[in-house]
Amino acid sequence: MIYGIGTDICDIRRIKASLDKHGERFAQKILCEQEIITWKQRSARWPERGVRYLATRFSAKEAFSKAIGLGMRMPMTWRLCEIAKLPSGEPRIVLHGGLKEWFETKQLKAYITVTDESDYAASFCVVERTN
């Protein structure tokens, strides 16, 4: 049974402006530890790719927060929600700490998709109850 659906579109230029203004501190607010590593690697090879990575993660976490019905309030926080990927490249949500406990208690499962094109990153999330 579907628990919730969330979608988000993010202007990549806005993310770049925030990075230019606040530097790495902005990325550290949005990304968890593993995502920071990936962001730094991508940014070092091609800075635009790093910005797009950050924008897709921002968008995906927003879509997820809407699908679970919490928005950005506890236990949902940017850093407790990780957007990882399977070896196939398929994105998946990995939760940490109190958010993971809350999610598992409710017996939920999430599906996420992310995309970016030119100036925008977009995400779509479906959360289902597994019981």
Coordinates of N, CA, C and O in Angstrom, one line a residue:
M1 N 0.8 -1.2 0.0 CA 0.0 0.0 0.0 C 0.9 1.3 0.0 O 1.9 1.3 0.7
I2 N 0.5 2.2 -0.8 CA 1.3 3.4 -0.9 C 1.1 4.3 0.4 O 0.0 4.5 0.8
Y3 N 2.2 4.7 1.0 CA 2.2 5.5 2.2 C 2.2 7.0 1.8 O 1.6 7.8 2.4
G4 N 3.1 7.3 0.8 CA 3.2 8.6 0.3 C 4.0 8.8 -1.0 O 4.7 7.9 -1.3
I5 N 3.8 9.9 -1.6 CA 4.5 10.2 -2.9 C 5.1 11.6 -2.8 O 4.4 12.5 -2.3
G6 N 6.3 11.8 -3.2 CA 6.9 13.1 -3.2 C 7.7 13.4 -4.5 O 8.2 12.5 -5.1
T7 N 7.7 14.6 -4.9 CA 8.4 15.0 -6.0 C 9.1 16.4 -5.7 O 8.6 17.1 -4.9
D8 N 10.2 16.6 -6.4 CA 10.9 17.9 -6.3 C 11.6 18.3 -7.5 O 12.2 17.4 -8.2
I9 N 11.7 19.5 -7.8 CA 12.5 20.0 -8.9 C 13.4 21.1 -8.3 O 12.9 21.9 -7.5
C10 N 14.6 21.1 -8.7 CA 15.6 22.0 -8.1 C 16.4 22.7 -9.2 O 16.8 22.1 -10.1
D11 N 16.5 24.0 -9.0 CA 17.2 24.8 -10.0 C 18.7 24.7 -9.6 O 19.2 25.1 -8.6
I12 N 19.5 24.1 -10.5 CA 20.9 23.8 -10.3 C 21.7 25.1 -10.1 O 22.6 25.2 -9.3
R13 N 21.2 26.2 -10.8 CA 21.9 27.5 -10.6 C 21.8 28.0 -9.2 O 22.7 28.6 -8.7
R14 N 20.7 27.7 -8.6 CA 20.5 28.1 -7.2 C 21.4 27.4 -6.2 O 22.0 28.0 -5.3
I15 N 21.6 26.1 -6.5 CA 22.6 25.3 -5.7 C 24.0 25.8 -5.9 O 24.7 26.0 -5.0
K16 N 24.3 26.2 -7.2 CA 25.7 26.7 -7.4 C 25.9 28.0 -6.7 O 26.9 28.3 -6.1
A17 N 24.8 28.9 -6.7 CA 24.9 30.2 -6.0 C 25.1 30.0 -4.5 O 25.9 30.7 -3.9
S18 N 24.5 29.0 -3.9 CA 24.6 28.7 -2.5 C 26.0 28.2 -2.2 O 26.6 28.5 -1.2
L19 N 26.6 27.3 -3.1 CA 27.9 26.9 -3.0 C 28.9 28.0 -3.1 O 29.9 28.1 -2.3
D20 N 28.7 28.9 -4.0 CA 29.6 30.0 -4.2 C 29.6 30.9 -3.0 O 30.6 31.4 -2.6
K21 N 28.4 31.1 -2.4 CA 28.3 32.0 -1.2 C 28.8 31.4 0.1 O 29.5 32.0 0.8
H22 N 28.4 30.1 0.3 CA 28.7 29.4 1.6 C 29.9 28.4 1.5 O 30.3 27.9 2.6
G23 N 30.3 28.0 0.3 CA 31.4 27.1 0.2 C 31.0 25.7 0.6 O 29.8 25.3 0.6
E24 N 32.0 24.9 1.1 CA 31.8 23.5 1.5 C 30.8 23.4 2.6 O 30.1 22.4 2.7
R25 N 30.6 24.4 3.4 CA 29.7 24.4 4.5 C 28.3 24.1 4.1 O 27.5 23.4 4.7
F26 N 27.9 24.6 2.9 CA 26.6 24.3 2.4 C 26.4 22.8 2.0 O 25.4 22.2 2.4
A27 N 27.4 22.3 1.4 CA 27.4 20.9 1.0 C 27.3 20.0 2.3 O 26.6 19.0 2.3
Q28 N 28.1 20.4 3.3 CA 28.1 19.6 4.5 C 26.8 19.6 5.3 O 26.5 18.7 6.0
K29 N 26.0 20.7 5.0 CA 24.6 20.7 5.6 C 23.7 19.7 5.0 O 22.8 19.2 5.6
I30 N 23.9 19.5 3.7 CA 23.0 18.7 2.9 C 23.4 17.2 2.8 O 22.5 16.3 2.8
L31 N 24.7 17.0 2.7 CA 25.2 15.6 2.4 C 25.7 14.9 3.7 O 26.3 15.5 4.5
C32 N 25.5 13.6 3.7 CA 26.0 12.8 4.8 C 27.5 12.5 4.4 O 28.0 12.9 3.4
E33 N 28.2 11.8 5.3 CA 29.6 11.6 5.2 C 30.0 10.9 3.9 O 30.9 11.4 3.2
Q34 N 29.3 9.8 3.5 CA 29.7 9.1 2.2 C 29.4 10.0 1.0 O 30.1 10.0 0.1
E35 N 28.3 10.8 1.1 CA 28.0 11.6 0.0 C 29.0 12.8 -0.2 O 29.3 13.2 -1.3
I36 N 29.5 13.2 0.9 CA 30.6 14.3 0.9 C 31.8 13.8 0.1 O 32.4 14.5 -0.7
I37 N 32.2 12.5 0.4 CA 33.3 11.9 -0.3 C 33.1 11.9 -1.8 O 33.9 12.3 -2.6
T38 N 31.9 11.4 -2.2 CA 31.6 11.3 -3.6 C 31.5 12.7 -4.3 O 32.0 13.0 -5.4
W39 N 30.9 13.7 -3.6 CA 30.8 15.1 -4.0 C 32.2 15.7 -4.3 O 32.4 16.3 -5.3
K40 N 33.1 15.4 -3.3 CA 34.5 16.0 -3.5 C 35.2 15.3 -4.7 O 35.9 16.0 -5.4
Q41 N 35.0 14.0 -4.9 CA 35.6 13.3 -6.0 C 35.1 13.8 -7.3 O 35.9 14.1 -8.2
R42 N 33.8 14.0 -7.4 CA 33.2 14.5 -8.7 C 33.6 15.9 -8.9 O 33.9 16.3 -10.0
S43 N 33.6 16.7 -7.9 CA 34.0 18.2 -8.0 C 35.4 18.3 -8.4 O 35.7 19.2 -9.2
A44 N 36.3 17.5 -8.0 CA 37.7 17.5 -8.3 C 37.9 17.2 -9.8 O 38.7 17.9 -10.5
R45 N 37.2 16.3 -10.3 CA 37.3 15.9 -11.7 C 36.6 16.9 -12.7 O 37.2 17.2 -13.7
W46 N 35.5 17.4 -12.2 CA 34.7 18.3 -13.1 C 33.8 19.1 -12.2 O 32.7 18.5 -11.7
P47 N 34.1 20.3 -11.8 CA 33.3 21.1 -10.9 C 31.8 21.1 -11.1 O 31.0 21.0 -10.2
E48 N 31.4 21.2 -12.4 CA 30.0 21.2 -12.7 C 29.3 19.9 -12.4 O 28.1 19.9 -11.9
R49 N 30.0 18.8 -12.5 CA 29.5 17.5 -12.1 C 29.2 17.4 -10.6 O 28.2 16.8 -10.1
G50 N 30.1 18.1 -9.8 CA 29.9 18.1 -8.4 C 28.7 18.9 -8.0 O 27.9 18.5 -7.1
V51 N 28.4 20.0 -8.7 CA 27.2 20.8 -8.5 C 26.0 20.0 -8.8 O 25.0 20.0 -8.0
R52 N 26.0 19.3 -9.9 CA 24.8 18.5 -10.3 C 24.6 17.4 -9.3 O 23.4 17.1 -9.0
Y53 N 25.6 16.8 -8.8 CA 25.5 15.7 -7.8 C 24.8 16.3 -6.5 O 23.9 15.7 -6.0
L54 N 25.3 17.5 -6.1 CA 24.7 18.1 -4.9 C 23.2 18.4 -5.2 O 22.3 18.2 -4.3
A55 N 22.9 18.9 -6.3 CA 21.5 19.3 -6.7 C 20.6 18.1 -6.7 O 19.5 18.2 -6.2
T56 N 21.1 17.0 -7.3 CA 20.2 15.8 -7.3 C 20.0 15.2 -5.9 O 18.9 14.8 -5.6
R57 N 21.0 15.3 -5.1 CA 20.8 14.8 -3.7 C 19.8 15.7 -2.9 O 19.0 15.3 -2.2
F58 N 20.0 17.0 -3.1 CA 19.1 18.0 -2.5 C 17.6 17.7 -2.9 O 16.7 17.6 -2.1
S59 N 17.4 17.5 -4.2 CA 16.1 17.2 -4.8 C 15.5 15.9 -4.3 O 14.4 15.8 -3.9
A60 N 16.4 14.9 -4.2 CA 15.9 13.6 -3.8 C 15.5 13.6 -2.3 O 14.5 13.0 -1.9
K61 N 16.3 14.3 -1.5 CA 15.9 14.3 -0.1 C 14.7 15.1 0.2 O 13.9 14.8 1.0
E62 N 14.5 16.2 -0.6 CA 13.2 16.9 -0.6 C 12.0 16.1 -0.9 O 11.0 16.0 -0.3
A63 N 12.2 15.3 -2.0 CA 11.1 14.4 -2.5 C 10.8 13.4 -1.4 O 9.6 13.1 -1.1
F64 N 11.8 12.8 -0.9 CA 11.6 11.8 0.2 C 10.9 12.4 1.4 O 10.0 11.8 1.9
S65 N 11.4 13.6 1.8 CA 10.7 14.2 3.0 C 9.2 14.4 2.8 O 8.4 14.4 3.7
K66 N 8.9 14.8 1.5 CA 7.5 15.0 1.2 C 6.7 13.6 1.2 O 5.6 13.5 1.7
A67 N 7.3 12.6 0.7 CA 6.7 11.3 0.6 C 6.4 10.7 2.0 O 5.4 10.0 2.2
I68 N 7.3 11.0 2.9 CA 7.1 10.4 4.3 C 6.2 11.4 5.1 O 5.8 11.1 6.2
G69 N 5.8 12.5 4.6 CA 4.9 13.4 5.2 C 5.5 14.3 6.3 O 4.7 14.9 7.1
L70 N 6.8 14.3 6.4 CA 7.4 15.1 7.5 C 8.0 16.5 7.1 O 8.1 17.4 7.9
G71 N 8.3 16.6 5.8 CA 9.0 17.7 5.4 C 10.4 17.7 6.1 O 10.9 16.6 6.4
M72 N 11.0 18.8 6.3 CA 12.3 18.8 7.0 C 12.1 19.1 8.5 O 12.5 20.1 9.0
R73 N 11.5 18.2 9.2 CA 11.4 18.3 10.6 C 11.6 16.9 11.2 O 11.4 15.9 10.5
M74 N 12.1 16.8 12.4 CA 12.5 15.6 13.1 C 11.5 14.5 13.0 O 10.3 14.8 13.1
P75 N 12.0 13.3 12.7 CA 13.4 12.9 12.7 C 14.0 13.1 11.3 O 15.2 12.6 11.1
M76 N 13.3 13.7 10.3 CA 13.9 13.9 9.0 C 14.9 15.0 9.1 O 14.6 16.2 9.4
T77 N 16.2 14.7 8.7 CA 17.2 15.7 8.6 C 18.0 15.4 7.3 O 18.0 14.3 6.8
W78 N 18.6 16.4 6.7 CA 19.4 16.2 5.5 C 20.4 15.1 5.7 O 20.5 14.2 4.8
R79 N 21.1 15.1 6.7 CA 22.3 14.2 6.9 C 21.9 12.8 7.3 O 22.7 11.9 7.2
L80 N 20.7 12.6 7.8 CA 20.2 11.2 8.2 C 19.7 10.5 7.0 O 19.4 9.3 7.1
C81 N 19.5 11.2 5.9 CA 19.0 10.6 4.6 C 20.1 10.6 3.6 O 20.5 11.6 3.2
E82 N 20.5 9.4 3.2 CA 21.6 9.3 2.2 C 21.0 8.8 0.9 O 20.2 7.8 0.9
I83 N 21.4 9.4 -0.2 CA 21.0 8.9 -1.5 C 22.2 8.2 -2.1 O 23.2 8.8 -2.5
A84 N 22.2 6.8 -2.0 CA 23.3 6.0 -2.5 C 22.9 5.4 -3.9 O 21.9 5.8 -4.4
K85 N 23.7 4.5 -4.4 CA 23.3 3.8 -5.6 C 23.8 2.4 -5.6 O 24.8 2.0 -5.0
L86 N 23.0 1.5 -6.2 CA 23.4 0.1 -6.4 C 24.5 0.0 -7.4 O 24.7 1.0 -8.2
P87 N 25.2 -1.1 -7.6 CA 26.2 -1.3 -8.6 C 25.6 -1.0 -10.0 O 26.4 -0.6 -10.9
S88 N 24.3 -1.2 -10.2 CA 23.7 -1.0 -11.5 C 23.5 0.5 -11.8 O 23.2 0.9 -12.9
G89 N 23.7 1.4 -10.7 CA 23.5 2.8 -10.9 C 22.2 3.3 -10.4 O 21.9 4.5 -10.2
E90 N 21.3 2.3 -10.1 CA 20.0 2.6 -9.5 C 20.1 3.3 -8.2 O 20.8 2.8 -7.3
P91 N 19.5 4.5 -8.0 CA 19.6 5.2 -6.7 C 18.7 4.5 -5.7 O 17.7 3.8 -6.0
R92 N 19.2 4.6 -4.4 CA 18.4 4.0 -3.3 C 18.6 4.9 -2.1 O 19.6 5.6 -2.0
I93 N 17.7 4.8 -1.2 CA 17.7 5.6 0.0 C 18.3 4.8 1.1 O 17.8 3.6 1.4
V94 N 19.3 5.3 1.8 CA 19.9 4.7 3.0 C 19.6 5.7 4.2 O 20.1 6.8 4.1
L95 N 19.0 5.2 5.2 CA 18.7 6.0 6.3 C 19.6 5.7 7.5 O 20.1 4.6 7.7
H96 N 19.7 6.7 8.4 CA 20.6 6.6 9.5 C 19.9 7.1 10.8 O 19.0 7.9 10.7
G97 N 20.4 6.7 11.9 CA 20.0 7.2 13.2 C 18.5 7.1 13.5 O 17.9 6.1 13.1
G98 N 18.0 8.2 14.1 CA 16.6 8.3 14.4 C 15.6 8.2 13.3 O 14.5 7.6 13.4
L99 N 16.0 8.6 12.1 CA 15.2 8.6 10.9 C 15.0 7.1 10.5 O 13.9 6.6 10.2
K100 N 16.1 6.4 10.6 CA 16.1 4.9 10.2 C 15.2 4.2 11.2 O 14.3 3.4 10.7
E101 N 15.3 4.5 12.5 CA 14.4 3.8 13.5 C 13.0 4.1 13.2 O 12.1 3.2 13.3
W102 N 12.7 5.4 13.0 CA 11.3 5.8 12.7 C 10.7 5.1 11.5 O 9.6 4.6 11.5
F103 N 11.5 5.1 10.4 CA 11.1 4.5 9.2 C 10.8 3.0 9.3 O 9.8 2.5 8.9
E104 N 11.7 2.3 10.0 CA 11.6 0.9 10.2 C 10.4 0.5 11.1 O 9.7 -0.4 10.9
T105 N 10.2 1.3 12.1 CA 9.0 1.1 13.0 C 7.7 1.2 12.3 O 6.8 0.5 12.5
K106 N 7.7 2.1 11.3 CA 6.5 2.2 10.5 C 6.4 1.2 9.4 O 5.4 1.2 8.6
Q107 N 7.4 0.4 9.2 CA 7.5 -0.7 8.2 C 7.3 -0.1 6.8 O 6.5 -0.6 6.1
L108 N 8.2 0.8 6.5 CA 8.1 1.5 5.2 C 9.3 1.1 4.3 O 10.3 0.6 4.8
K109 N 9.1 1.3 3.0 CA 10.1 1.0 2.0 C 10.0 2.1 1.0 O 8.9 2.5 0.6
A110 N 11.1 2.6 0.6 CA 11.2 3.8 -0.3 C 11.8 3.5 -1.7 O 12.7 2.7 -1.7
Y111 N 11.3 4.1 -2.7 CA 11.8 4.0 -4.1 C 12.1 5.5 -4.5 O 11.2 6.3 -4.4
I112 N 13.3 5.7 -5.1 CA 13.6 7.1 -5.5 C 14.2 7.1 -6.9 O 14.9 6.1 -7.3
T113 N 13.9 8.1 -7.6 CA 14.6 8.3 -8.9 C 15.1 9.7 -9.0 O 14.4 10.6 -8.4
V114 N 16.2 10.0 -9.6 CA 16.8 11.3 -9.8 C 17.2 11.5 -11.2 O 17.5 10.6 -11.9
T115 N 17.1 12.8 -11.6 CA 17.6 13.1 -13.0 C 18.0 14.6 -13.0 O 17.6 15.4 -12.1
D116 N 18.8 14.9 -13.9 CA 19.2 16.3 -14.1 C 19.3 16.6 -15.6 O 19.7 15.7 -16.4
E117 N 19.0 17.8 -15.9 CA 19.1 18.2 -17.3 C 19.3 19.8 -17.4 O 18.5 20.5 -16.8
S118 N 20.3 20.2 -18.1 CA 20.6 21.6 -18.2 C 20.6 22.3 -16.8 O 21.5 22.2 -16.1
D119 N 19.5 23.1 -16.5 CA 19.5 23.9 -15.3 C 18.7 23.3 -14.2 O 18.6 23.9 -13.1
Y120 N 18.2 22.1 -14.3 CA 17.3 21.5 -13.3 C 17.7 20.1 -12.9 O 18.1 19.3 -13.7
A121 N 17.4 19.8 -11.6 CA 17.5 18.4 -11.1 C 16.1 18.1 -10.6 O 15.4 19.0 -10.0
A122 N 15.7 16.9 -10.8 CA 14.3 16.5 -10.4 C 14.4 15.1 -9.8 O 15.2 14.3 -10.1
S123 N 13.5 14.9 -8.8 CA 13.4 13.6 -8.1 C 11.9 13.2 -7.9 O 11.1 14.1 -7.8
F124 N 11.7 11.9 -7.8 CA 10.4 11.4 -7.6 C 10.6 10.2 -6.6 O 11.4 9.4 -6.7
C125 N 9.7 10.2 -5.5 CA 9.9 9.2 -4.5 C 8.5 8.6 -4.2 O 7.5 9.3 -4.1
V126 N 8.5 7.3 -4.1 CA 7.3 6.6 -3.6 C 7.7 5.8 -2.4 O 8.7 5.1 -2.4
V127 N 6.8 5.9 -1.3 CA 7.1 5.2 -0.1 C 5.8 4.3 0.1 O 4.7 4.7 0.0
E128 N 6.1 3.0 0.4 CA 5.0 2.1 0.6 C 5.1 1.5 2.0 O 6.2 1.4 2.6
R129 N 4.0 1.1 2.5 CA 4.0 0.3 3.8 C 4.1 -1.1 3.4 O 3.4 -1.6 2.6
T130 N 5.0 -1.8 4.1 CA 5.3 -3.2 3.7 C 4.4 -4.2 4.4 O 4.5 -5.4 4.1
N131 N 3.7 -3.8 5.4 CA 2.8 -4.9 6.1 C 1.4 -4.9 5.6 O 0.9 -4.1 5.0

